[in-house]
PDB file of C-alpha atoms in Angstrom:
ATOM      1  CA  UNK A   1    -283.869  12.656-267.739  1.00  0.00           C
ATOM      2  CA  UNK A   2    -281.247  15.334-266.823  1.00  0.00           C
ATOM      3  CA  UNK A   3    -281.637  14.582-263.383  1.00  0.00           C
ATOM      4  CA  UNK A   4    -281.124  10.817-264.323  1.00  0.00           C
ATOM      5  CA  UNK A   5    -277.998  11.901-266.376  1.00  0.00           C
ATOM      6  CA  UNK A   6    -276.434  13.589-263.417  1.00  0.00           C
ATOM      7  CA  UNK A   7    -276.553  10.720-260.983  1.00  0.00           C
ATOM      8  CA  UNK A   8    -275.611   8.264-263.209  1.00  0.00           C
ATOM      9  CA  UNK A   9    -272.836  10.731-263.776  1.00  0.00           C
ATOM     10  CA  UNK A  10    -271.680  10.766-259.659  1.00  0.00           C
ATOM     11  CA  UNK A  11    -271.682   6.887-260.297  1.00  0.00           C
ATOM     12  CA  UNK A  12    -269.643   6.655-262.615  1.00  0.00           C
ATOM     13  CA  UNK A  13    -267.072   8.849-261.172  1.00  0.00           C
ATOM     14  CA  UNK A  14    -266.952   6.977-258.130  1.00  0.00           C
ATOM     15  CA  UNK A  15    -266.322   4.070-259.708  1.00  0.00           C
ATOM     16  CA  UNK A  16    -263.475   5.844-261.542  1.00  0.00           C
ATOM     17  CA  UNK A  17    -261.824   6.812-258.167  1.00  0.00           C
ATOM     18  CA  UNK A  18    -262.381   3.651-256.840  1.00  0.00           C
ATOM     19  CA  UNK A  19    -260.333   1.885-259.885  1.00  0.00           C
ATOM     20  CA  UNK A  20    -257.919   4.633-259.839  1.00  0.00           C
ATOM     21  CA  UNK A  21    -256.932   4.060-256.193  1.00  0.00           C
ATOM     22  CA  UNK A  22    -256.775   0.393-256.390  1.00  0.00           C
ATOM     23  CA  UNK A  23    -254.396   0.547-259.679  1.00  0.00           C
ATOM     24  CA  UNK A  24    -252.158   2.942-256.986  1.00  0.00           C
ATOM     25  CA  UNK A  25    -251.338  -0.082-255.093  1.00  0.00           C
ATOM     26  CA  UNK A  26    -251.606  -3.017-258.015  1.00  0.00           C
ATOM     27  CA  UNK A  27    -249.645  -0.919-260.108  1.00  0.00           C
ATOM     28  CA  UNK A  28    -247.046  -0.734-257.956  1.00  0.00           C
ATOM     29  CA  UNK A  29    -247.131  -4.055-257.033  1.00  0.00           C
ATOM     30  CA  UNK A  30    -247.246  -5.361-260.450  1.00  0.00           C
ATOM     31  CA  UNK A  31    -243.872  -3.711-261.292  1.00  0.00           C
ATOM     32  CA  UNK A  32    -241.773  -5.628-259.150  1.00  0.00           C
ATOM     33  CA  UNK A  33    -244.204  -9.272-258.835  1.00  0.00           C
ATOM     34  CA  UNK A  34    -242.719 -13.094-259.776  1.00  0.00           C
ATOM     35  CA  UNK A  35    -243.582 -13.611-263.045  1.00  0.00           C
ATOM     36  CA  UNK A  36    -245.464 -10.538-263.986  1.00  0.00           C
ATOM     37  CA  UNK A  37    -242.689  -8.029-263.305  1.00  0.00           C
ATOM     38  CA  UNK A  38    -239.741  -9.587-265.155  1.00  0.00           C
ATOM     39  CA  UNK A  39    -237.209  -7.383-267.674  1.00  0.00           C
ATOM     40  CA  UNK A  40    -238.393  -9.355-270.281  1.00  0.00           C
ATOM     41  CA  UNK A  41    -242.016  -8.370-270.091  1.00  0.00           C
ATOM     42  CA  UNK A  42    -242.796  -5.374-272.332  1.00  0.00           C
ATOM     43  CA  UNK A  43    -243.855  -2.394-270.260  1.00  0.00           C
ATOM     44  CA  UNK A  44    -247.561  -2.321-272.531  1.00  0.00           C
ATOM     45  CA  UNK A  45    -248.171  -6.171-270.994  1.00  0.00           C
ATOM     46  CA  UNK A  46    -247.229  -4.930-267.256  1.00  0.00           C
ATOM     47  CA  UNK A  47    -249.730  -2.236-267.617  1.00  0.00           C
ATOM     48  CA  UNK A  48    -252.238  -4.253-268.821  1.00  0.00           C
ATOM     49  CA  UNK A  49    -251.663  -6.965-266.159  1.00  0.00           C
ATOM     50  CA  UNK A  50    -252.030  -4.333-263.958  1.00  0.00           C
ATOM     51  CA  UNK A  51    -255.367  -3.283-264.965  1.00  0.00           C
ATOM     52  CA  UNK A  52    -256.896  -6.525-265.129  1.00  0.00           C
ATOM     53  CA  UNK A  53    -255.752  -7.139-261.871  1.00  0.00           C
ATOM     54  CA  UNK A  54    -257.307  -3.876-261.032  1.00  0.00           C
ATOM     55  CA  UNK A  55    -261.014  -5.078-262.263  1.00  0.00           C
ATOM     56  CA  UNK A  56    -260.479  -8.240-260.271  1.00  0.00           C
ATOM     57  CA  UNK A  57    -259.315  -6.510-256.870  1.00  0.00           C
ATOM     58  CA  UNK A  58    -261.636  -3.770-257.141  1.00  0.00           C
ATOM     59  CA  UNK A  59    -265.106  -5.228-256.633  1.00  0.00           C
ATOM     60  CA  UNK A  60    -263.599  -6.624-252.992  1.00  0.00           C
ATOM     61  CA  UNK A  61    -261.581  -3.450-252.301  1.00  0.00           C
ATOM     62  CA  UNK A  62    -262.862  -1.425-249.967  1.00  0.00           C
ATOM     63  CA  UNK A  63    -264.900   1.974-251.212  1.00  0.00           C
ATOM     64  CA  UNK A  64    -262.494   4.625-251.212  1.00  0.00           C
ATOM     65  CA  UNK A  65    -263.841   7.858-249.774  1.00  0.00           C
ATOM     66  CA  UNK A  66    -263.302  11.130-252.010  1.00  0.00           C
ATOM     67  CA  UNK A  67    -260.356  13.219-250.228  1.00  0.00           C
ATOM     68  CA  UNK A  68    -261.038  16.536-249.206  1.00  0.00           C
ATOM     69  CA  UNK A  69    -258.128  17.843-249.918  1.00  0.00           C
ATOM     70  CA  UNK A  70    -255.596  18.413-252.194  1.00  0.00           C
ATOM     71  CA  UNK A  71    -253.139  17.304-249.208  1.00  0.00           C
ATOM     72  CA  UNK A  72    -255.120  14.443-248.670  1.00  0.00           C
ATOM     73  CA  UNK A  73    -255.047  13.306-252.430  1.00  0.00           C
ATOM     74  CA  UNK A  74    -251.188  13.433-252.285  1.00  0.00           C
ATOM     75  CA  UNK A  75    -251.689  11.593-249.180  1.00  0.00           C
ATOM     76  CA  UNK A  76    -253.332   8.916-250.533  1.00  0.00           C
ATOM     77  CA  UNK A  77    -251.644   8.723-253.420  1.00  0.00           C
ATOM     78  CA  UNK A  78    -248.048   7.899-251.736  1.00  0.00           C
ATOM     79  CA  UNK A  79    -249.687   5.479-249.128  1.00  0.00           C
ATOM     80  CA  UNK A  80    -251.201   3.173-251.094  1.00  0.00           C
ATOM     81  CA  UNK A  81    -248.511   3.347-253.652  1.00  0.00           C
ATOM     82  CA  UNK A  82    -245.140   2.956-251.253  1.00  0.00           C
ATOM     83  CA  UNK A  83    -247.694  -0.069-249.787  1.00  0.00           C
ATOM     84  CA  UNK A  84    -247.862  -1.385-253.465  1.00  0.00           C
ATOM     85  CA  UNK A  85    -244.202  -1.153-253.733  1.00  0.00           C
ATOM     86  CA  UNK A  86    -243.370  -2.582-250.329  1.00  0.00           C
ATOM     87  CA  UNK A  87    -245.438  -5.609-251.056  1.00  0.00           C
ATOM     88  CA  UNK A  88    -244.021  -6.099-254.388  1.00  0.00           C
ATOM     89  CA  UNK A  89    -240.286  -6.090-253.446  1.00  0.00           C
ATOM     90  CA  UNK A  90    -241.635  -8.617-250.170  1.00  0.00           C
ATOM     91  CA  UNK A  91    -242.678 -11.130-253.380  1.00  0.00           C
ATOM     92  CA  UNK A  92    -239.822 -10.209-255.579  1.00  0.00           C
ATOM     93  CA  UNK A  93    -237.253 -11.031-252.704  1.00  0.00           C
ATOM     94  CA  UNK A  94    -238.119 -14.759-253.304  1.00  0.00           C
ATOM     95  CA  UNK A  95    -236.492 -14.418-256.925  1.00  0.00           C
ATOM     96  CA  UNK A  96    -233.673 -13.333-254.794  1.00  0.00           C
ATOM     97  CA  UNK A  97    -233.159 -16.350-252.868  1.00  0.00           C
ATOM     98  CA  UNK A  98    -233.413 -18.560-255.841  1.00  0.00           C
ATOM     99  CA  UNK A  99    -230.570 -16.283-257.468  1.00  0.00           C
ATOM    100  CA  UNK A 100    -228.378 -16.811-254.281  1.00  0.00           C
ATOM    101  CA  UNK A 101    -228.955 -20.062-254.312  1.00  0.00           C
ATOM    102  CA  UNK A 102    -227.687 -20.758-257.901  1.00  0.00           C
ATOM    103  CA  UNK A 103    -224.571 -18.411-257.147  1.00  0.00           C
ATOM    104  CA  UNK A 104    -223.613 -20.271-254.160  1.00  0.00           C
ATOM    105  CA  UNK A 105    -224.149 -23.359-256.251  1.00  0.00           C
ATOM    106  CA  UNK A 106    -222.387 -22.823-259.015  1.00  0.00           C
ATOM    107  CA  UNK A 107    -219.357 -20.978-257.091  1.00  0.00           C
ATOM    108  CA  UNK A 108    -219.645 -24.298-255.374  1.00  0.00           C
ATOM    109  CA  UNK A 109    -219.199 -26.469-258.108  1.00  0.00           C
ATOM    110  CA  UNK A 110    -216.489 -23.895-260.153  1.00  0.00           C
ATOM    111  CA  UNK A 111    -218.973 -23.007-262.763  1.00  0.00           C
ATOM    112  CA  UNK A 112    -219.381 -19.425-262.018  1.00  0.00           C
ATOM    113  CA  UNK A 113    -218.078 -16.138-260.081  1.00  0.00           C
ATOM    114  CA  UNK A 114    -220.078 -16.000-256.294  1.00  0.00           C
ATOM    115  CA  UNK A 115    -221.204 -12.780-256.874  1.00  0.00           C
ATOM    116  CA  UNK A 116    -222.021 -13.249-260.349  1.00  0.00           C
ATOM    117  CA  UNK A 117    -226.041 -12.026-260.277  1.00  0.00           C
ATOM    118  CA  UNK A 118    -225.119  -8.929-258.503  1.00  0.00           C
ATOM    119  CA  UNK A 119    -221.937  -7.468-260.515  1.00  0.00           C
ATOM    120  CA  UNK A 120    -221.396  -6.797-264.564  1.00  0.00           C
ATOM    121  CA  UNK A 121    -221.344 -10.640-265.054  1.00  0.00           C
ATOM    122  CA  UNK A 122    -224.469 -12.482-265.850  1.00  0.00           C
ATOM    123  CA  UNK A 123    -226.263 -14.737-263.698  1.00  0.00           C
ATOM    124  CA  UNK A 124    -224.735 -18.011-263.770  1.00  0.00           C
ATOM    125  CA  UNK A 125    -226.427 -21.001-265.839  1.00  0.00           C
ATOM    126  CA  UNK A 126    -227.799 -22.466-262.214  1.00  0.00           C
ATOM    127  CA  UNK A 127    -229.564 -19.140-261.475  1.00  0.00           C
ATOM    128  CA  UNK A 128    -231.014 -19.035-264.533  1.00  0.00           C
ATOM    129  CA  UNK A 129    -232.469 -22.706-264.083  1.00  0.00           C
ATOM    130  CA  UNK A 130    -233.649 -22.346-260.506  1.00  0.00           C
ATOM    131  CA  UNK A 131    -235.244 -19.110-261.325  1.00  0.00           C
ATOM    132  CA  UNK A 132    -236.874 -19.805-264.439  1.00  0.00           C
ATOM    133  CA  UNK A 133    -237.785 -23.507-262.795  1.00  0.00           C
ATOM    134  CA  UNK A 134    -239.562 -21.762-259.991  1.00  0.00           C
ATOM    135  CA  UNK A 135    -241.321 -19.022-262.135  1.00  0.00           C
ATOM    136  CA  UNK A 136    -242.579 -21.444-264.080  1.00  0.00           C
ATOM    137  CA  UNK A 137    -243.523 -24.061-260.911  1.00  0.00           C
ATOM    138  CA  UNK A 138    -245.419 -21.007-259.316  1.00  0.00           C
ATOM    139  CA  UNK A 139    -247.665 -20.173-262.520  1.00  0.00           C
ATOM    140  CA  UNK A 140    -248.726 -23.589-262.910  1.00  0.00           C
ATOM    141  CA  UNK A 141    -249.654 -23.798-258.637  1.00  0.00           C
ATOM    142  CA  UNK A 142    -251.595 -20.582-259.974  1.00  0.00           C
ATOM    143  CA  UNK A 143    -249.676 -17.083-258.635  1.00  0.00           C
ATOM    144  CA  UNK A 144    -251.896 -15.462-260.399  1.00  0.00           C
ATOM    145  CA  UNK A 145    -254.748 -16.278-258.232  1.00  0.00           C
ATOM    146  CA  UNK A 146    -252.950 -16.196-254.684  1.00  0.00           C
ATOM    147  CA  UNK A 147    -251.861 -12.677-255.785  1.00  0.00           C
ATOM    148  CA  UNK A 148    -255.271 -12.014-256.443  1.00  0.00           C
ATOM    149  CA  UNK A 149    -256.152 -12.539-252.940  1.00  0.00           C
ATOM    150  CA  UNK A 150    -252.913 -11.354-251.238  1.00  0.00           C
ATOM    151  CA  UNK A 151    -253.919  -7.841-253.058  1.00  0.00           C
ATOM    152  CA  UNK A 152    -257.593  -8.195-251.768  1.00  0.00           C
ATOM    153  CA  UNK A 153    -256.477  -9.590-248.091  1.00  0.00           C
ATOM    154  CA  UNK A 154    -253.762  -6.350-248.142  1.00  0.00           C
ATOM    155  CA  UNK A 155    -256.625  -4.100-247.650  1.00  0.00           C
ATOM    156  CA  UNK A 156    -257.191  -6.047-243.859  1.00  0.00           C
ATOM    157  CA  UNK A 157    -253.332  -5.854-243.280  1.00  0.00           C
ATOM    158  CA  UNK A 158    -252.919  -2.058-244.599  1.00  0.00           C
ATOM    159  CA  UNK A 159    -256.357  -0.078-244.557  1.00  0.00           C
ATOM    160  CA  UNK A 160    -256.558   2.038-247.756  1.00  0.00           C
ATOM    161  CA  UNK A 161    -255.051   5.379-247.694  1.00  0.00           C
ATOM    162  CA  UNK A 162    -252.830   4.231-244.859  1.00  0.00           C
ATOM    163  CA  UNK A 163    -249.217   4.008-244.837  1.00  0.00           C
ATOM    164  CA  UNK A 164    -247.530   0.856-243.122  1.00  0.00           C
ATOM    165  CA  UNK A 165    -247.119   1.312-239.909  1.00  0.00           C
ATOM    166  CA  UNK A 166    -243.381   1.200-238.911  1.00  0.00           C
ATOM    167  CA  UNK A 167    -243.512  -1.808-236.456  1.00  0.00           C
ATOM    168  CA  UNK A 168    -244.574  -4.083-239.114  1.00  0.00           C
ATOM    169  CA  UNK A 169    -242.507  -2.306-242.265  1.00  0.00           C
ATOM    170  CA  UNK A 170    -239.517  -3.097-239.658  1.00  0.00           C
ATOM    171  CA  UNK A 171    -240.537  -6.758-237.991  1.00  0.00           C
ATOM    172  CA  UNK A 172    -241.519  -7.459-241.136  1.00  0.00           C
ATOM    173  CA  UNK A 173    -239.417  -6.441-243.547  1.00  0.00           C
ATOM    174  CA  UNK A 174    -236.128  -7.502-241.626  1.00  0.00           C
ATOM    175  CA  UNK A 175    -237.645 -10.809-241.264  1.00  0.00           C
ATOM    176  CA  UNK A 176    -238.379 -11.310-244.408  1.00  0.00           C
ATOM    177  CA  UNK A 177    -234.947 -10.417-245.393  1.00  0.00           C
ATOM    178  CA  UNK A 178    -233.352 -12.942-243.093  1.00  0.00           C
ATOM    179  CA  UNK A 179    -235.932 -15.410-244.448  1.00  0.00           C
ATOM    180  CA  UNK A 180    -234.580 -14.473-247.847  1.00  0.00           C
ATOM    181  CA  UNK A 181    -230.793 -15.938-247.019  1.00  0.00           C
ATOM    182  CA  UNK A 182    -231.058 -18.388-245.100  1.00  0.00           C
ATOM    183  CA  UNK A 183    -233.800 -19.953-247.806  1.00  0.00           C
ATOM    184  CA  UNK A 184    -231.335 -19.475-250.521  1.00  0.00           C
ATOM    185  CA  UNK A 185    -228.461 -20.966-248.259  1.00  0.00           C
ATOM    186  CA  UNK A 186    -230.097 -23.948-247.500  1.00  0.00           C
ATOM    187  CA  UNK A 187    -231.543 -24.433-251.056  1.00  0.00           C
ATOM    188  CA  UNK A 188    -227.420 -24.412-251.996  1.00  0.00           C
ATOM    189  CA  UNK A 189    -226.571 -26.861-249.394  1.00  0.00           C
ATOM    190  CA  UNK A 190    -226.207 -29.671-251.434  1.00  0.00           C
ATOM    191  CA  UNK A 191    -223.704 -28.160-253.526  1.00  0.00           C
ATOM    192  CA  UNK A 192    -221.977 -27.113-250.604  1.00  0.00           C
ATOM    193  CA  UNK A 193    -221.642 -30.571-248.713  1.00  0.00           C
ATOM    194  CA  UNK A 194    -220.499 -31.820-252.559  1.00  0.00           C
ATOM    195  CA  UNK A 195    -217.676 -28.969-252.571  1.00  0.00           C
ATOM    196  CA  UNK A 196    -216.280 -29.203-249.076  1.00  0.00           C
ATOM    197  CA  UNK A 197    -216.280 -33.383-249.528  1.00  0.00           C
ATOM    198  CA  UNK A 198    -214.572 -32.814-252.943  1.00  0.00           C
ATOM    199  CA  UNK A 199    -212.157 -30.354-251.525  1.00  0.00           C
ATOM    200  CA  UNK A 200    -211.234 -32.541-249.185  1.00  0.00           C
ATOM    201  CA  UNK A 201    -210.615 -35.632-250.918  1.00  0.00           C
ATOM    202  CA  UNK A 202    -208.382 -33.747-253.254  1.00  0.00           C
ATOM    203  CA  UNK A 203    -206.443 -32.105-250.282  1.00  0.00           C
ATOM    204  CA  UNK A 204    -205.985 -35.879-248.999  1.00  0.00           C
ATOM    205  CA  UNK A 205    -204.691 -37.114-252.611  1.00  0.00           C
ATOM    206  CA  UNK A 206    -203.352 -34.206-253.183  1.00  0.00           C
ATOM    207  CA  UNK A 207    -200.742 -34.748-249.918  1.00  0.00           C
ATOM    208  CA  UNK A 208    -200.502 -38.616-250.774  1.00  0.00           C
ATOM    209  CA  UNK A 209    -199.113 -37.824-254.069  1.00  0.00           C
ATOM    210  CA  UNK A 210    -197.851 -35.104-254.962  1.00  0.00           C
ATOM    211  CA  UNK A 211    -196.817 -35.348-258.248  1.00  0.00           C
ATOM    212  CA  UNK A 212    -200.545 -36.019-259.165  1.00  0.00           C
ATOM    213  CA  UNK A 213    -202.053 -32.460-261.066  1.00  0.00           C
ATOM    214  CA  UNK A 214    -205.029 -33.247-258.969  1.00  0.00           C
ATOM    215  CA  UNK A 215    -206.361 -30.027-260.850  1.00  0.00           C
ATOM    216  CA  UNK A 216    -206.529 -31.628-263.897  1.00  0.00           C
ATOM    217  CA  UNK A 217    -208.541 -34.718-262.301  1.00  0.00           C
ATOM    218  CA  UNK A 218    -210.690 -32.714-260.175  1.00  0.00           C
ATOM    219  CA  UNK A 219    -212.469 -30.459-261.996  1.00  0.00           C
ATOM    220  CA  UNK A 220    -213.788 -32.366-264.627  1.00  0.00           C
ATOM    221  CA  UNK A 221    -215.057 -34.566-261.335  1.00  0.00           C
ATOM    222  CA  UNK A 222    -216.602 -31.591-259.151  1.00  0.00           C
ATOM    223  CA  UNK A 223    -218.407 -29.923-263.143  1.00  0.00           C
ATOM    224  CA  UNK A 224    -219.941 -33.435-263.568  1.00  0.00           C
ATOM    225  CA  UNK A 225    -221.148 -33.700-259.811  1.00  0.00           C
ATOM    226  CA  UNK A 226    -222.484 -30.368-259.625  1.00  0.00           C
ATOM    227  CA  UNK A 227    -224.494 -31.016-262.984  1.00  0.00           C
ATOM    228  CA  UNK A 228    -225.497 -34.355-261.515  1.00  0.00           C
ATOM    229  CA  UNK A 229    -226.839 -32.679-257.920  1.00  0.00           C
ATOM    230  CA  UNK A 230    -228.785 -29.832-259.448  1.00  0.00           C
ATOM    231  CA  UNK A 231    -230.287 -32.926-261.769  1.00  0.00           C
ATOM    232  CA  UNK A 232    -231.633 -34.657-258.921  1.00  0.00           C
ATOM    233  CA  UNK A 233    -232.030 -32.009-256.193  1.00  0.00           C
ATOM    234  CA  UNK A 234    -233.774 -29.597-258.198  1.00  0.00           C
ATOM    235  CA  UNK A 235    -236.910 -30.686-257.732  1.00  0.00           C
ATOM    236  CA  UNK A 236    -236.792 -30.277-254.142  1.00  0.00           C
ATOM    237  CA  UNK A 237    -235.253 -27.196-253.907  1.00  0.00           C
ATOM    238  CA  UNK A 238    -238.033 -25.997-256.008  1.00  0.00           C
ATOM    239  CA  UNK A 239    -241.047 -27.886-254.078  1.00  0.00           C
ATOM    240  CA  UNK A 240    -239.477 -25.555-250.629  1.00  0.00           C
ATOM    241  CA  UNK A 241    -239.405 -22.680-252.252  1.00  0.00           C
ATOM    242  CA  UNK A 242    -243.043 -22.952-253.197  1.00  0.00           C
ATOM    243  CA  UNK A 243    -244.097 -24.000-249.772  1.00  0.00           C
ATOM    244  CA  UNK A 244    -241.915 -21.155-248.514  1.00  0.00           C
ATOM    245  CA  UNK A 245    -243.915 -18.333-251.042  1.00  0.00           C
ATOM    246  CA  UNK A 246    -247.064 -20.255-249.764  1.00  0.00           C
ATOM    247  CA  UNK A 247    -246.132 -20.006-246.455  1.00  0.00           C
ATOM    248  CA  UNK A 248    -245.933 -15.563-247.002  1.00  0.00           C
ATOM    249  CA  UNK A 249    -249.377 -15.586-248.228  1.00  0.00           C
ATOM    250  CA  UNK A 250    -250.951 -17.236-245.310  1.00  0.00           C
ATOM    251  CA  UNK A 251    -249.026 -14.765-242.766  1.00  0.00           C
ATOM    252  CA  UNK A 252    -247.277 -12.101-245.033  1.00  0.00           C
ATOM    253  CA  UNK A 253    -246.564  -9.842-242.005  1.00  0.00           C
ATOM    254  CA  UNK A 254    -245.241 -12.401-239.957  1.00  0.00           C
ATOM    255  CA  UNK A 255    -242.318 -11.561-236.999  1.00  0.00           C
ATOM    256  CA  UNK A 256    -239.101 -13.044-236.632  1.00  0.00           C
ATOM    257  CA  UNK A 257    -239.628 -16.907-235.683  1.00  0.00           C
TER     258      UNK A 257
END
């Protein structure tokens, strides 16, 4: 019985490491994810997130060898979670395209400051659409489950207890940076086509007659249009952005190209 006791006892504290090592890197992960790893999710709800996510991942982790050491515990412990981090911010940088985009669009239109997500001033009202518009358009294409299975296909890309190698944390990460721009740049080109025509055409009447305040005329013109072009171009901004997050789970580590 004792002897019965004792195994069952070795068991379960594999099984223990095993979840603890996987919640290193899903921890991490879940703190800066779409969706799951917003401000306005309490900190209780991002833990627990991150432990069902651990019982999910777990079972197709791969078993995670006791260290030897107490060197090779704190080895393990920053690999897997600066790997959990890494991944995260990869994700959360699509959050950050959307918030260019609705900067550039609303600078575009004169509804907000360019810079406005980054400084003291609030994201503008076109951020705060896009963003919430694609949170919301990812749950319902089910995030839940491709993060599922970017965390389990993770283990392929980074073995456990390895760090990232630098090649790829460079290629990668650089990439994925320029990716980041040039999607939110293009997902604000509408607005910016609208704002150079606009521009012109009141530079044109503007020289015809002068004594017109073309300011006055104008902006009421270029608020309406902008209001009108995120109406109607929204949902195909949104539809490439989710082909674009699709597009990082099927090759996350993918090179400049």
């Amino acid at each position: 019985m004792i002897e019965d006791l004792a195994a069952l006892s070795g068991i379960g504290q594999d099984m223990l490491f095993q979840l603890f090592v996987v919640f290193l890197r899903v921890g991490a992960m879940v703190s800066l994810l779409p969706v799951f790893g917003e401000q306005s999710i309490p900190t209780r709800v991002k833990l627990g997130l991150a432990f069902a996510f651990t019982f999910i991942v777990a079972p197709a982790a791969p078993i995670a060898p006791l260290p030897s050491s107490a060197m090779a515990s704190v080895g393990l412990l920053f690999a897997e979670t600066l790997t959990g981090l890494f991944l995260g911010l990869m994700l959360r940088l699509f959050i950050l395209a959307l918030q260019i985009a609705g900067s550039i669009a609303a600078q575009s239109t004169s509804l907000s400051q360019l810079f406005g997500g980054s400084g003291m001033d609030p994201l503008p009202a076109m951020g705060h659409v896009l963003v919430v518009g694609g949170l919301a358009l990812a749950t319902f294409f089910g995030l839940h489950v491709q993060i599922a299975e970017f965390v389990i296909h993770s283990y392929d890309l980074v073995p456990l207890g390895q760090a990232i190698p630098p090649d790829a944390l460079t290629i990668s990460g650089v990439a994925e940076i320029s990716r980041t721009f040039a999607l939110g740049f293009t997902l604000a080109a509408p607005f910016v086509i609208a704002s150079l025509i606009y521009n012109v055409t009141l530079g044109v009447i503007n020289k015809a007659m002068p004594q017109l305040m073309v300011a006055f005329v104008g902006a009421p013109a270029i608020t309406a249009g902008g209001l009108i072009i995120l109406t109607l171009a929204s949902p195909l901004m949104l539809s490439l952005w989710i082909e674009a997050l699709g597009q990082f789970f099927d090759d996350p580590f993918r090179g400049p190209g």
